[in-house]
mmCIF file of C-alpha atoms in Angstrom:
data_model
loop_
_atom_site.group_PDB
_atom_site.id
_atom_site.type_symbol
_atom_site.label_atom_id
_atom_site.label_comp_id
_atom_site.label_asym_id
_atom_site.label_seq_id
_atom_site.Cartn_x
_atom_site.Cartn_y
_atom_site.Cartn_z
ATOM 1 C CA MET A 1 -0.181 -0.065 0.041
ATOM 2 C CA LYS A 2 1.099 3.583 -0.588
ATOM 3 C CA LYS A 3 2.672 5.801 1.753
ATOM 4 C CA PHE A 4 0.225 8.367 3.966
ATOM 5 C CA ARG A 5 -0.156 11.710 2.362
ATOM 6 C CA PHE A 6 -2.390 14.169 3.914
ATOM 7 C CA SER A 7 -3.383 16.530 1.027
ATOM 8 C CA LEU A 8 -3.892 19.371 3.281
ATOM 9 C CA GLU A 9 -0.142 19.145 4.627
ATOM 10 C CA THR A 10 1.078 22.316 2.898
ATOM 11 C CA VAL A 11 -2.206 24.235 4.399
ATOM 12 C CA LEU A 12 -1.501 22.820 7.798
ATOM 13 C CA ASP A 13 2.309 23.815 7.512
ATOM 14 C CA TYR A 14 1.263 27.379 6.611
ATOM 15 C CA LYS A 15 -1.620 27.653 9.327
ATOM 16 C CA GLN A 16 1.330 26.405 11.837
ATOM 17 C CA GLN A 17 3.976 29.022 10.614
ATOM 18 C CA VAL A 18 1.053 31.761 10.826
ATOM 19 C CA LEU A 19 0.175 30.549 14.433
ATOM 20 C CA ASP A 20 4.055 30.710 15.440
ATOM 21 C CA ALA A 21 4.382 34.234 14.046
ATOM 22 C CA LEU A 22 1.065 35.356 16.083
ATOM 23 C CA ARG A 23 2.540 33.999 19.089
ATOM 24 C CA ILE A 24 5.768 35.843 18.884
ATOM 25 C CA GLU A 25 3.959 39.010 17.992
ATOM 26 C CA HIS A 26 1.658 38.384 21.015
ATOM 27 C CA ALA A 27 4.732 37.893 23.512
ATOM 28 C CA ALA A 28 6.116 41.160 22.070
ATOM 29 C CA ALA A 29 2.860 42.944 22.770
ATOM 30 C CA GLN A 30 2.779 41.500 26.379
ATOM 31 C CA ALA A 31 6.353 42.639 26.818
ATOM 32 C CA LYS A 32 5.666 46.105 25.717
ATOM 33 C CA ALA A 33 2.692 46.324 28.097
ATOM 34 C CA ARG A 34 4.781 44.865 31.235
ATOM 35 C CA ALA A 35 7.526 47.569 30.414
ATOM 36 C CA GLN A 36 4.614 50.191 30.212
ATOM 37 C CA GLU A 37 3.255 48.879 33.576
ATOM 38 C CA GLU A 38 6.908 49.385 35.099
ATOM 39 C CA ARG A 39 7.349 52.877 33.719
ATOM 40 C CA LEU A 40 3.917 53.800 35.379
ATOM 41 C CA ARG A 41 4.956 52.382 38.643
ATOM 42 C CA SER A 42 8.251 54.318 38.324
ATOM 43 C CA LEU A 43 6.206 57.540 37.414
ATOM 44 C CA GLU A 44 3.900 56.795 40.375
ATOM 45 C CA ARG A 45 6.689 56.284 42.863
ATOM 46 C CA GLN A 46 8.437 59.481 41.571
ATOM 47 C CA HIS A 47 5.180 61.322 42.303
ATOM 48 C CA GLU A 48 4.557 59.880 45.725
ATOM 49 C CA GLU A 49 8.419 60.806 46.608
ATOM 50 C CA LEU A 50 8.040 64.200 45.457
ATOM 51 C CA ASP A 51 4.494 64.761 47.225
ATOM 52 C CA ALA A 52 6.382 63.388 50.256
ATOM 53 C CA GLU A 53 9.196 66.093 49.703
ATOM 54 C CA PHE A 54 6.835 68.705 49.318
ATOM 55 C CA SER A 55 4.952 67.830 52.487
ATOM 56 C CA GLN A 56 7.920 67.836 54.329
ATOM 57 C CA ARG A 57 9.306 70.946 53.158
ATOM 58 C CA LYS A 58 5.932 72.863 54.133
ATOM 59 C CA LEU A 59 6.268 71.497 57.675
ATOM 60 C CA GLU A 60 9.837 72.840 57.578
ATOM 61 C CA GLY A 61 8.780 76.295 55.975
ATOM 62 C CA ILE A 62 9.187 76.880 52.256
ATOM 63 C CA THR A 63 8.849 79.952 50.315
ATOM 64 C CA VAL A 64 5.789 80.727 47.950
ATOM 65 C CA LEU A 65 7.882 80.342 44.713
ATOM 66 C CA ASP A 66 9.313 76.827 45.818
ATOM 67 C CA ALA A 67 6.026 75.899 46.714
ATOM 68 C CA MET A 68 4.520 76.715 43.266
ATOM 69 C CA LYS A 69 7.477 74.852 41.751
ATOM 70 C CA TYR A 70 6.828 71.780 43.590
ATOM 71 C CA GLU A 71 3.014 72.060 42.653
ATOM 72 C CA GLN A 72 4.039 72.636 39.006
ATOM 73 C CA TYR A 73 6.331 69.523 39.396
ATOM 74 C CA LEU A 74 3.494 67.607 40.690
ATOM 75 C CA ARG A 75 1.019 68.563 38.044
ATOM 76 C CA ALA A 76 3.407 67.577 35.534
ATOM 77 C CA ALA A 77 3.928 64.194 37.041
ATOM 78 C CA GLU A 78 0.250 63.655 37.061
ATOM 79 C CA ARG A 79 0.027 64.558 33.537
ATOM 80 C CA ALA A 80 3.013 61.835 32.849
ATOM 81 C CA ILE A 81 0.918 59.394 34.790
ATOM 82 C CA GLU A 82 -2.156 59.991 33.022
ATOM 83 C CA GLU A 83 -0.350 59.816 29.566
ATOM 84 C CA ALA A 84 1.311 56.592 30.902
ATOM 85 C CA GLU A 85 -1.844 55.112 31.736
ATOM 86 C CA ALA A 86 -3.152 56.022 28.426
ATOM 87 C CA VAL A 87 -0.328 54.151 26.499
ATOM 88 C CA LEU A 88 -0.894 51.290 28.939
ATOM 89 C CA GLU A 89 -4.616 51.004 28.056
ATOM 90 C CA ASP A 90 -3.678 51.064 24.278
ATOM 91 C CA LEU A 91 -0.946 48.639 24.772
ATOM 92 C CA ARG A 92 -3.169 46.271 26.746
ATOM 93 C CA ARG A 93 -5.997 46.273 23.918
ATOM 94 C CA GLN A 94 -3.277 45.517 21.346
ATOM 95 C CA GLU A 95 -2.303 42.530 23.359
ATOM 96 C CA GLU A 96 -5.668 41.420 23.741
ATOM 97 C CA ALA A 97 -6.182 41.521 20.027
ATOM 98 C CA LYS A 98 -2.936 39.557 19.513
ATOM 99 C CA ARG A 99 -4.324 36.937 21.908
ATOM 100 C CA ALA A 100 -7.679 36.655 20.086
ATOM 101 C CA GLN A 101 -5.791 36.151 16.870
ATOM 102 C CA VAL A 102 -3.696 33.346 18.130
ATOM 103 C CA VAL A 103 -6.757 31.796 19.687
ATOM 104 C CA GLU A 104 -8.490 31.820 16.282
ATOM 105 C CA ALA A 105 -5.140 30.517 14.447
ATOM 106 C CA LYS A 106 -5.205 27.807 17.279
ATOM 107 C CA LYS A 107 -8.455 26.795 16.324
ATOM 108 C CA GLU A 108 -7.987 26.665 12.546
ATOM 109 C CA THR A 109 -4.777 24.952 13.043
ATOM 110 C CA ALA A 110 -6.257 22.219 15.772
ATOM 111 C CA SER A 111 -9.488 21.470 13.160
ATOM 112 C CA ILE A 112 -6.914 20.625 10.250
ATOM 113 C CA GLU A 113 -4.708 18.556 12.984
ATOM 114 C CA LYS A 114 -7.954 16.656 13.795
ATOM 115 C CA LEU A 115 -8.825 16.171 10.055
ATOM 116 C CA ARG A 116 -5.260 14.918 9.626
ATOM 117 C CA GLU A 117 -5.662 12.590 12.693
ATOM 118 C CA LYS A 118 -8.699 11.041 11.187
ATOM 119 C CA LYS A 119 -7.308 10.575 7.741
ATOM 120 C CA LEU A 120 -4.174 8.934 9.247
ATOM 121 C CA SER A 121 -6.324 6.802 11.220
ATOM 122 C CA GLY A 122 -8.473 5.838 8.361
ATOM 123 C CA TYR A 123 -5.177 5.053 6.448
ATOM 124 C CA ASN A 124 -3.785 2.886 9.312
ATOM 125 C CA LYS A 125 -7.040 0.731 9.575
ATOM 126 C CA ALA A 126 -6.936 0.291 5.553
ATOM 127 C CA LEU A 127 -3.283 -0.560 5.738
ATOM 128 C CA GLN A 128 -4.184 -2.955 8.682
ATOM 129 C CA LYS A 129 -6.836 -4.583 6.960
ATOM 130 C CA SER A 130 -4.730 -5.078 3.663
ATOM 131 C CA GLU A 131 -1.978 -6.566 5.786
ATOM 132 C CA GLU A 132 -4.461 -9.002 7.158
ATOM 133 C CA ALA A 133 -5.949 -10.026 4.011
ATOM 134 C CA MET A 134 -2.266 -10.661 2.656
ATOM 135 C CA ILE A 135 -1.813 -12.667 5.612
ATOM 136 C CA ASP A 136 -5.057 -14.554 5.108
ATOM 137 C CA GLU A 137 -4.080 -15.182 1.422
ATOM 138 C CA PHE A 138 -0.650 -16.395 2.393
ATOM 139 C CA VAL A 139 -2.064 -18.792 4.917
ATOM 140 C CA SER A 140 -4.606 -19.698 2.408
ATOM 141 C CA THR A 141 -1.987 -20.414 -0.102
ATOM 142 C CA LYS A 142 0.060 -22.316 2.234
ATOM 143 C CA ARG A 143 -2.750 -24.604 3.231
ATOM 144 C CA ALA A 144 -3.687 -25.219 -0.270
ATOM 145 C CA MET A 145 -0.131 -26.177 -1.236
ATOM 146 C CA GLU A 146 -0.063 -28.489 1.952
ATOM 147 C CA ALA A 147 -3.179 -30.224 0.956
ATOM 148 C CA GLN A 148 -1.753 -30.779 -2.480
ATOM 149 C CA THR A 149 1.171 -32.198 -1.471
ATOM 150 C CA ALA A 150 -0.432 -34.572 1.304
#
């Protein structure tokens, strides 16, 4: 019997390549989101430190000009935090979109793989039947030859 050949093998290979590429893109999107989360945490820590420093300086006595500078720095830090949060949300949406693409590609690949397994199983069953038929024929021929010689 001829060797098993799955007619959609090239399609399966292509789908697997697409899936691998999407997984890489998804991992990159996750890494960007994690880096942005770290940047956001850093900005928040800087804001807290600046706010604590401002509070301490107010207790010690501070000039109006210095107080205004601190307030400007705090507002700038708050704007930076808001911008970082907006970027993070955008990166999370991108990561979620990539994840959805990976899931869809997995489904497509899995369906073709299941079809391949089903075809391979049918091929193996047919091969086994063919081998059994050959063995039966061999045994029948051998018995017939033994009967003729006896």
